[in-house]
C-alpha cells in the first residue's frame, strides 16, 4: 500500500456562517453541528463572503474553532492575496493555504509563498467553465472574470511555480450533484505530477469512485453531498474500499 | 506543563490544540526559563531545514535546548521538521548544520531515487519495528498523516521504532533515551495520532 486516496470535506462560509453553494453563489444556510468527525481525511474551509460584505474576523474565528477541535489537516482559502495572509492563516491553525485569483494575476506569488512556507503549504485552486466550443477556460474572482487560459496549461505552470497541490472546480457543476467533470479532471491530472484535488458536482458515492478512476484524482472533495455526519463519511469510505480504492477506513 | 518551542515555524496552535485535548497544560514560548520549567518539550515544525536552524539560532535557542535535552535529559518530541533538526546535518537547499543530538543526516527523497510525487503528502502506513513508548495501543494497520520532501536517514541509528515506505523505506519514528522523534504529524493523524502524543506526554521518561 502507499499513500491513501483522500476524501475531503469542503465547507464554504459567508461572513462566518456555513452556506451551501450553487454555481458559486451562496445557496442556503447549513447548521454547523459536527466538527468532531473522525473519518474525513482533510477539511477545506473557504471564505466566500462577497467583497465589501461582512467581516473577515468572522471567518478567522471559524478557522480557529476548526483548528482547535479537528485533528486532521486543514486547508484554508478565499481572498488570499499576500504572504501576510499566509502568515495570518497559518498562525490561527491552517496547515495549507489555498490561492486562486491572485496566483493567476501574479504567478510569482506562488513561488514567494512556497519559498517561505514550503510547497506542501500552497494549494492552487483553479475554477473552470466549459465554453460553447467545448473548450475549458479558467475564470477568476469567484467565477466572474474570464482569463482565456486553459485550465491544464495553467495547472502545469502553477506546479512549476511551486504549488504543492492543485484543486479543480467546475463552476457549472457546483451544487449540481451530477458528478464530477472527469474529462476536465483527467486533463488536469495528466498535466501535473503533484496531487490533484477534484471538487464540485459529486452527488453520490459512485461519483467519488469515478473521480479517482476516471478523473485521476488524489483526493475527491465534496460539500453538498452530506451534512458531514460521521456515518455518511464512513459509509462513503466503505463503498470506496469495496470498489477497490485504497482509502483510510478506520 | 508542556513546553511547545516557538521558533517562528510550524503549526504551533494545532500542536497545542492536540495537547490540550489530551488534558495537558501547555505553553508556546521561546523563553528559555519557561522551557526549563516545563516537564516535557515539543519541537514542531513545517518548513525548510536551513530556515529552521536559522530561526533557532536567531532566538538563541540552540545551546540552551541542547543543554536541556543532552544534560538535563528532559523528554522532547520532535515533529516533522522539528524531528529532522535533531540530526547533525540537513541537505535541503544546500548544506545546513543541525542540532546534532542524533548522529545522522537528513536526505532528500529525490536524491534517494524516489520517483513518486514529492512532497510525500497524505495518509500512509507505519511499520512498527521495535517496541517503544510511542506506539503502545496503536494498532498495526493505523495510518498517519505525512507532509515532507526530506527524511531522516535511519541507517546509523539504533533507536528507530517505526518506518514508512514511499518508493524507499524511511524513518517514521525514533526513541533514543529522552529523545523522541516522528516524521508524521500526530496532531493531524486523528485518534491514532492522539494516542502517540498521549504516550509521549504520559509515558516518556528522562
PDB file of N, CA and C in Angstrom, chain B residues 82-152:
ATOM      1  N   UNK B  82      10.822  19.469  12.983  1.00  0.00           N
ATOM      2  CA  UNK B  82      11.371  19.502  14.337  1.00  0.00           C
ATOM      3  C   UNK B  82      12.223  18.272  14.611  1.00  0.00           C
ATOM      4  N   UNK B  83      11.734  17.109  14.196  1.00  0.00           N
ATOM      5  CA  UNK B  83      12.481  15.848  14.320  1.00  0.00           C
ATOM      6  C   UNK B  83      13.751  15.898  13.461  1.00  0.00           C
ATOM      7  N   UNK B  84      13.608  16.358  12.238  1.00  0.00           N
ATOM      8  CA  UNK B  84      14.762  16.397  11.327  1.00  0.00           C
ATOM      9  C   UNK B  84      15.884  17.284  11.871  1.00  0.00           C
ATOM     10  N   UNK B  85      15.500  18.352  12.574  1.00  0.00           N
ATOM     11  CA  UNK B  85      16.511  19.268  13.106  1.00  0.00           C
ATOM     12  C   UNK B  85      17.384  18.613  14.174  1.00  0.00           C
ATOM     13  N   UNK B  86      16.925  17.486  14.766  1.00  0.00           N
ATOM     14  CA  UNK B  86      17.731  16.758  15.755  1.00  0.00           C
ATOM     15  C   UNK B  86      19.021  16.203  15.126  1.00  0.00           C
ATOM     16  N   UNK B  87      19.002  15.970  13.823  1.00  0.00           N
ATOM     17  CA  UNK B  87      20.138  15.350  13.141  1.00  0.00           C
ATOM     18  C   UNK B  87      21.339  16.293  13.117  1.00  0.00           C
ATOM     19  N   UNK B  88      22.497  15.760  12.713  1.00  0.00           N
ATOM     20  CA  UNK B  88      23.680  16.627  12.717  1.00  0.00           C
ATOM     21  C   UNK B  88      23.754  17.513  11.475  1.00  0.00           C
ATOM     22  N   UNK B  89      23.025  17.096  10.417  1.00  0.00           N
ATOM     23  CA  UNK B  89      23.071  17.937   9.218  1.00  0.00           C
ATOM     24  C   UNK B  89      21.869  17.669   8.309  1.00  0.00           C
ATOM     25  N   UNK B  90      21.553  18.694   7.495  1.00  0.00           N
ATOM     26  CA  UNK B  90      20.477  18.559   6.529  1.00  0.00           C
ATOM     27  C   UNK B  90      20.930  19.085   5.185  1.00  0.00           C
ATOM     28  N   UNK B  91      20.313  18.587   4.118  1.00  0.00           N
ATOM     29  CA  UNK B  91      20.796  18.939   2.778  1.00  0.00           C
ATOM     30  C   UNK B  91      19.747  19.692   1.966  1.00  0.00           C
ATOM     31  N   UNK B  92      18.726  20.235   2.638  1.00  0.00           N
ATOM     32  CA  UNK B  92      17.664  20.932   1.918  1.00  0.00           C
ATOM     33  C   UNK B  92      18.145  22.320   1.509  1.00  0.00           C
ATOM     34  N   UNK B  93      18.139  22.617   0.198  1.00  0.00           N
ATOM     35  CA  UNK B  93      18.659  23.885  -0.328  1.00  0.00           C
ATOM     36  C   UNK B  93      20.058  24.171   0.208  1.00  0.00           C
ATOM     37  N   UNK B  94      21.008  23.235  -0.002  1.00  0.00           N
ATOM     38  CA  UNK B  94      22.382  23.428   0.457  1.00  0.00           C
ATOM     39  C   UNK B  94      22.635  22.682   1.757  1.00  0.00           C
ATOM     40  N   UNK B  95      23.890  22.770   2.247  1.00  0.00           N
ATOM     41  CA  UNK B  95      24.250  22.057   3.474  1.00  0.00           C
ATOM     42  C   UNK B  95      23.933  22.907   4.700  1.00  0.00           C
ATOM     43  N   UNK B  96      23.284  22.310   5.692  1.00  0.00           N
ATOM     44  CA  UNK B  96      22.996  23.027   6.932  1.00  0.00           C
ATOM     45  C   UNK B  96      23.329  22.152   8.115  1.00  0.00           C
ATOM     46  N   UNK B  97      23.979  22.765   9.097  1.00  0.00           N
ATOM     47  CA  UNK B  97      24.286  22.059  10.332  1.00  0.00           C
ATOM     48  C   UNK B  97      22.997  21.947  11.139  1.00  0.00           C
ATOM     49  N   UNK B  98      22.726  20.792  11.721  1.00  0.00           N
ATOM     50  CA  UNK B  98      21.545  20.617  12.565  1.00  0.00           C
ATOM     51  C   UNK B  98      21.899  20.729  14.036  1.00  0.00           C
ATOM     52  N   UNK B  99      20.988  20.300  14.906  1.00  0.00           N
ATOM     53  CA  UNK B  99      21.233  20.366  16.341  1.00  0.00           C
ATOM     54  C   UNK B  99      22.255  19.324  16.771  1.00  0.00           C
ATOM     55  N   UNK B 100      22.369  18.242  16.002  1.00  0.00           N
ATOM     56  CA  UNK B 100      23.393  17.240  16.276  1.00  0.00           C
ATOM     57  C   UNK B 100      23.111  16.350  17.473  1.00  0.00           C
ATOM     58  N   UNK B 101      21.876  16.196  17.863  1.00  0.00           N
ATOM     59  CA  UNK B 101      21.546  15.332  19.005  1.00  0.00           C
ATOM     60  C   UNK B 101      21.492  13.870  18.597  1.00  0.00           C
ATOM     61  N   UNK B 102      21.217  13.612  17.323  1.00  0.00           N
ATOM     62  CA  UNK B 102      21.247  12.229  16.842  1.00  0.00           C
ATOM     63  C   UNK B 102      22.216  12.182  15.659  1.00  0.00           C
ATOM     64  N   UNK B 103      22.997  11.093  15.624  1.00  0.00           N
ATOM     65  CA  UNK B 103      24.138  11.033  14.725  1.00  0.00           C
ATOM     66  C   UNK B 103      23.729  10.546  13.332  1.00  0.00           C
ATOM     67  N   UNK B 104      23.024  11.395  12.617  1.00  0.00           N
ATOM     68  CA  UNK B 104      22.598  11.009  11.280  1.00  0.00           C
ATOM     69  C   UNK B 104      22.360  12.246  10.423  1.00  0.00           C
ATOM     70  N   UNK B 105      21.956  11.993   9.177  1.00  0.00           N
ATOM     71  CA  UNK B 105      21.802  13.054   8.189  1.00  0.00           C
ATOM     72  C   UNK B 105      20.372  13.057   7.664  1.00  0.00           C
ATOM     73  N   UNK B 106      19.880  14.247   7.280  1.00  0.00           N
ATOM     74  CA  UNK B 106      18.566  14.354   6.653  1.00  0.00           C
ATOM     75  C   UNK B 106      18.759  14.418   5.145  1.00  0.00           C
ATOM     76  N   UNK B 107      18.091  13.516   4.432  1.00  0.00           N
ATOM     77  CA  UNK B 107      18.317  13.403   2.985  1.00  0.00           C
ATOM     78  C   UNK B 107      17.049  13.703   2.194  1.00  0.00           C
ATOM     79  N   UNK B 108      17.236  13.973   0.909  1.00  0.00           N
ATOM     80  CA  UNK B 108      16.080  14.314   0.071  1.00  0.00           C
ATOM     81  C   UNK B 108      15.528  13.066  -0.617  1.00  0.00           C
ATOM     82  N   UNK B 109      14.212  12.979  -0.722  1.00  0.00           N
ATOM     83  CA  UNK B 109      13.566  11.872  -1.427  1.00  0.00           C
ATOM     84  C   UNK B 109      14.096  11.777  -2.859  1.00  0.00           C
ATOM     85  N   UNK B 110      14.226  12.927  -3.517  1.00  0.00           N
ATOM     86  CA  UNK B 110      14.682  12.941  -4.911  1.00  0.00           C
ATOM     87  C   UNK B 110      16.085  12.348  -5.037  1.00  0.00           C
ATOM     88  N   UNK B 111      17.001  12.762  -4.136  1.00  0.00           N
ATOM     89  CA  UNK B 111      18.369  12.222  -4.181  1.00  0.00           C
ATOM     90  C   UNK B 111      18.356  10.722  -3.883  1.00  0.00           C
ATOM     91  N   UNK B 112      17.352  10.287  -3.112  1.00  0.00           N
ATOM     92  CA  UNK B 112      17.247   8.873  -2.772  1.00  0.00           C
ATOM     93  C   UNK B 112      16.642   8.047  -3.894  1.00  0.00           C
ATOM     94  N   UNK B 113      16.239   8.717  -4.992  1.00  0.00           N
ATOM     95  CA  UNK B 113      15.721   7.999  -6.149  1.00  0.00           C
ATOM     96  C   UNK B 113      14.207   7.837  -6.162  1.00  0.00           C
ATOM     97  N   UNK B 114      13.514   8.567  -5.299  1.00  0.00           N
ATOM     98  CA  UNK B 114      12.056   8.477  -5.283  1.00  0.00           C
ATOM     99  C   UNK B 114      11.488   9.106  -6.559  1.00  0.00           C
ATOM    100  N   UNK B 115      10.644   8.353  -7.254  1.00  0.00           N
ATOM    101  CA  UNK B 115      10.054   8.896  -8.476  1.00  0.00           C
ATOM    102  C   UNK B 115       8.597   9.313  -8.265  1.00  0.00           C
ATOM    103  N   UNK B 116       7.984   8.878  -7.150  1.00  0.00           N
ATOM    104  CA  UNK B 116       6.613   9.281  -6.818  1.00  0.00           C
ATOM    105  C   UNK B 116       6.602  10.796  -6.554  1.00  0.00           C
ATOM    106  N   UNK B 117       5.404  11.405  -6.591  1.00  0.00           N
ATOM    107  CA  UNK B 117       5.345  12.855  -6.357  1.00  0.00           C
ATOM    108  C   UNK B 117       5.976  13.271  -5.028  1.00  0.00           C
ATOM    109  N   UNK B 118       6.759  14.325  -5.059  1.00  0.00           N
ATOM    110  CA  UNK B 118       7.359  14.912  -3.860  1.00  0.00           C
ATOM    111  C   UNK B 118       6.861  16.357  -3.790  1.00  0.00           C
ATOM    112  N   UNK B 119       6.382  16.870  -2.640  1.00  0.00           N
ATOM    113  CA  UNK B 119       6.366  16.228  -1.327  1.00  0.00           C
ATOM    114  C   UNK B 119       5.461  15.001  -1.218  1.00  0.00           C
ATOM    115  N   UNK B 120       5.841  14.126  -0.273  1.00  0.00           N
ATOM    116  CA  UNK B 120       5.018  12.985   0.116  1.00  0.00           C
ATOM    117  C   UNK B 120       3.924  13.555   1.016  1.00  0.00           C
ATOM    118  N   UNK B 121       2.687  13.652   0.470  1.00  0.00           N
ATOM    119  CA  UNK B 121       1.575  14.238   1.215  1.00  0.00           C
ATOM    120  C   UNK B 121       0.468  13.212   1.360  1.00  0.00           C
ATOM    121  N   UNK B 122       0.040  12.962   2.579  1.00  0.00           N
ATOM    122  CA  UNK B 122      -1.145  12.138   2.759  1.00  0.00           C
ATOM    123  C   UNK B 122      -1.018  11.098   3.850  1.00  0.00           C
ATOM    124  N   UNK B 123      -2.052  10.246   3.916  1.00  0.00           N
ATOM    125  CA  UNK B 123      -2.119   9.213   4.949  1.00  0.00           C
ATOM    126  C   UNK B 123      -1.389   7.984   4.448  1.00  0.00           C
ATOM    127  N   UNK B 124      -0.435   7.506   5.241  1.00  0.00           N
ATOM    128  CA  UNK B 124       0.340   6.343   4.837  1.00  0.00           C
ATOM    129  C   UNK B 124       0.545   5.413   6.036  1.00  0.00           C
ATOM    130  N   UNK B 125       1.044   4.199   5.716  1.00  0.00           N
ATOM    131  CA  UNK B 125       1.231   3.186   6.759  1.00  0.00           C
ATOM    132  C   UNK B 125       2.398   3.517   7.665  1.00  0.00           C
ATOM    133  N   UNK B 126       2.480   2.699   8.696  1.00  0.00           N
ATOM    134  CA  UNK B 126       3.587   2.803   9.629  1.00  0.00           C
ATOM    135  C   UNK B 126       3.955   1.368   9.953  1.00  0.00           C
ATOM    136  N   UNK B 127       5.228   1.008   9.781  1.00  0.00           N
ATOM    137  CA  UNK B 127       5.670  -0.323  10.171  1.00  0.00           C
ATOM    138  C   UNK B 127       6.424  -0.215  11.483  1.00  0.00           C
ATOM    139  N   UNK B 128       5.779  -0.682  12.532  1.00  0.00           N
ATOM    140  CA  UNK B 128       6.409  -0.600  13.847  1.00  0.00           C
ATOM    141  C   UNK B 128       7.425  -1.734  13.926  1.00  0.00           C
ATOM    142  N   UNK B 129       8.719  -1.394  14.110  1.00  0.00           N
ATOM    143  CA  UNK B 129       9.754  -2.418  14.048  1.00  0.00           C
ATOM    144  C   UNK B 129      10.395  -2.672  15.399  1.00  0.00           C
ATOM    145  N   UNK B 130      10.045  -1.899  16.391  1.00  0.00           N
ATOM    146  CA  UNK B 130      10.681  -2.066  17.694  1.00  0.00           C
ATOM    147  C   UNK B 130       9.726  -1.566  18.758  1.00  0.00           C
ATOM    148  N   UNK B 131       9.575  -2.320  19.825  1.00  0.00           N
ATOM    149  CA  UNK B 131       8.678  -1.889  20.896  1.00  0.00           C
ATOM    150  C   UNK B 131       9.252  -0.637  21.547  1.00  0.00           C
ATOM    151  N   UNK B 132       8.408   0.294  21.773  1.00  0.00           N
ATOM    152  CA  UNK B 132       8.861   1.504  22.441  1.00  0.00           C
ATOM    153  C   UNK B 132       7.710   2.098  23.209  1.00  0.00           C
ATOM    154  N   UNK B 133       7.825   3.343  23.479  1.00  0.00           N
ATOM    155  CA  UNK B 133       6.816   4.034  24.271  1.00  0.00           C
ATOM    156  C   UNK B 133       5.696   4.591  23.400  1.00  0.00           C
ATOM    157  N   UNK B 134       6.064   5.150  22.251  1.00  0.00           N
ATOM    158  CA  UNK B 134       5.105   5.940  21.472  1.00  0.00           C
ATOM    159  C   UNK B 134       3.953   5.133  20.875  1.00  0.00           C
ATOM    160  N   UNK B 135       4.205   3.863  20.559  1.00  0.00           N
ATOM    161  CA  UNK B 135       3.182   3.126  19.805  1.00  0.00           C
ATOM    162  C   UNK B 135       2.372   2.141  20.647  1.00  0.00           C
ATOM    163  N   UNK B 136       2.410   2.310  21.945  1.00  0.00           N
ATOM    164  CA  UNK B 136       1.563   1.485  22.814  1.00  0.00           C
ATOM    165  C   UNK B 136       0.099   1.783  22.461  1.00  0.00           C
ATOM    166  N   UNK B 137      -0.710   0.735  22.319  1.00  0.00           N
ATOM    167  CA  UNK B 137      -2.137   0.857  21.987  1.00  0.00           C
ATOM    168  C   UNK B 137      -2.399   1.365  20.567  1.00  0.00           C
ATOM    169  N   UNK B 138      -1.367   1.388  19.724  1.00  0.00           N
ATOM    170  CA  UNK B 138      -1.575   1.767  18.323  1.00  0.00           C
ATOM    171  C   UNK B 138      -1.657   0.487  17.493  1.00  0.00           C
ATOM    172  N   UNK B 139      -2.775   0.249  16.790  1.00  0.00           N
ATOM    173  CA  UNK B 139      -2.892  -0.988  16.003  1.00  0.00           C
ATOM    174  C   UNK B 139      -1.918  -1.012  14.818  1.00  0.00           C
ATOM    175  N   UNK B 140      -1.607  -2.217  14.362  1.00  0.00           N
ATOM    176  CA  UNK B 140      -0.647  -2.377  13.265  1.00  0.00           C
ATOM    177  C   UNK B 140      -1.077  -1.697  11.984  1.00  0.00           C
ATOM    178  N   UNK B 141      -2.409  -1.597  11.776  1.00  0.00           N
ATOM    179  CA  UNK B 141      -2.866  -1.030  10.498  1.00  0.00           C
ATOM    180  C   UNK B 141      -3.187   0.461  10.602  1.00  0.00           C
ATOM    181  N   UNK B 142      -2.767   1.108  11.661  1.00  0.00           N
ATOM    182  CA  UNK B 142      -3.045   2.538  11.820  1.00  0.00           C
ATOM    183  C   UNK B 142      -2.336   3.344  10.731  1.00  0.00           C
ATOM    184  N   UNK B 143      -2.994   4.391  10.263  1.00  0.00           N
ATOM    185  CA  UNK B 143      -2.401   5.277   9.256  1.00  0.00           C
ATOM    186  C   UNK B 143      -2.074   6.619   9.893  1.00  0.00           C
ATOM    187  N   UNK B 144      -1.045   7.261   9.343  1.00  0.00           N
ATOM    188  CA  UNK B 144      -0.636   8.559   9.867  1.00  0.00           C
ATOM    189  C   UNK B 144      -0.455   9.540   8.720  1.00  0.00           C
ATOM    190  N   UNK B 145      -0.580  10.833   9.047  1.00  0.00           N
ATOM    191  CA  UNK B 145      -0.514  11.871   8.023  1.00  0.00           C
ATOM    192  C   UNK B 145       0.916  12.430   7.905  1.00  0.00           C
ATOM    193  N   UNK B 146       1.428  12.366   6.687  1.00  0.00           N
ATOM    194  CA  UNK B 146       2.791  12.822   6.397  1.00  0.00           C
ATOM    195  C   UNK B 146       2.771  13.997   5.421  1.00  0.00           C
ATOM    196  N   UNK B 147       3.669  14.935   5.594  1.00  0.00           N
ATOM    197  CA  UNK B 147       3.898  16.016   4.620  1.00  0.00           C
ATOM    198  C   UNK B 147       5.373  16.358   4.658  1.00  0.00           C
ATOM    199  N   UNK B 148       6.154  15.868   3.696  1.00  0.00           N
ATOM    200  CA  UNK B 148       7.591  16.171   3.715  1.00  0.00           C
ATOM    201  C   UNK B 148       8.262  15.783   2.407  1.00  0.00           C
ATOM    202  N   UNK B 149       9.418  16.382   2.159  1.00  0.00           N
ATOM    203  CA  UNK B 149      10.212  16.080   0.967  1.00  0.00           C
ATOM    204  C   UNK B 149      11.569  15.493   1.350  1.00  0.00           C
ATOM    205  N   UNK B 150      11.877  15.528   2.637  1.00  0.00           N
ATOM    206  CA  UNK B 150      13.159  15.037   3.152  1.00  0.00           C
ATOM    207  C   UNK B 150      12.883  14.035   4.262  1.00  0.00           C
ATOM    208  N   UNK B 151      13.890  13.205   4.567  1.00  0.00           N
ATOM    209  CA  UNK B 151      13.680  12.191   5.607  1.00  0.00           C
ATOM    210  C   UNK B 151      14.967  11.983   6.398  1.00  0.00           C
ATOM    211  N   UNK B 152      14.811  11.484   7.598  1.00  0.00           N
ATOM    212  CA  UNK B 152      15.948  11.199   8.466  1.00  0.00           C
ATOM    213  C   UNK B 152      16.507   9.825   8.094  1.00  0.00           C
TER     214      UNK B 152
END
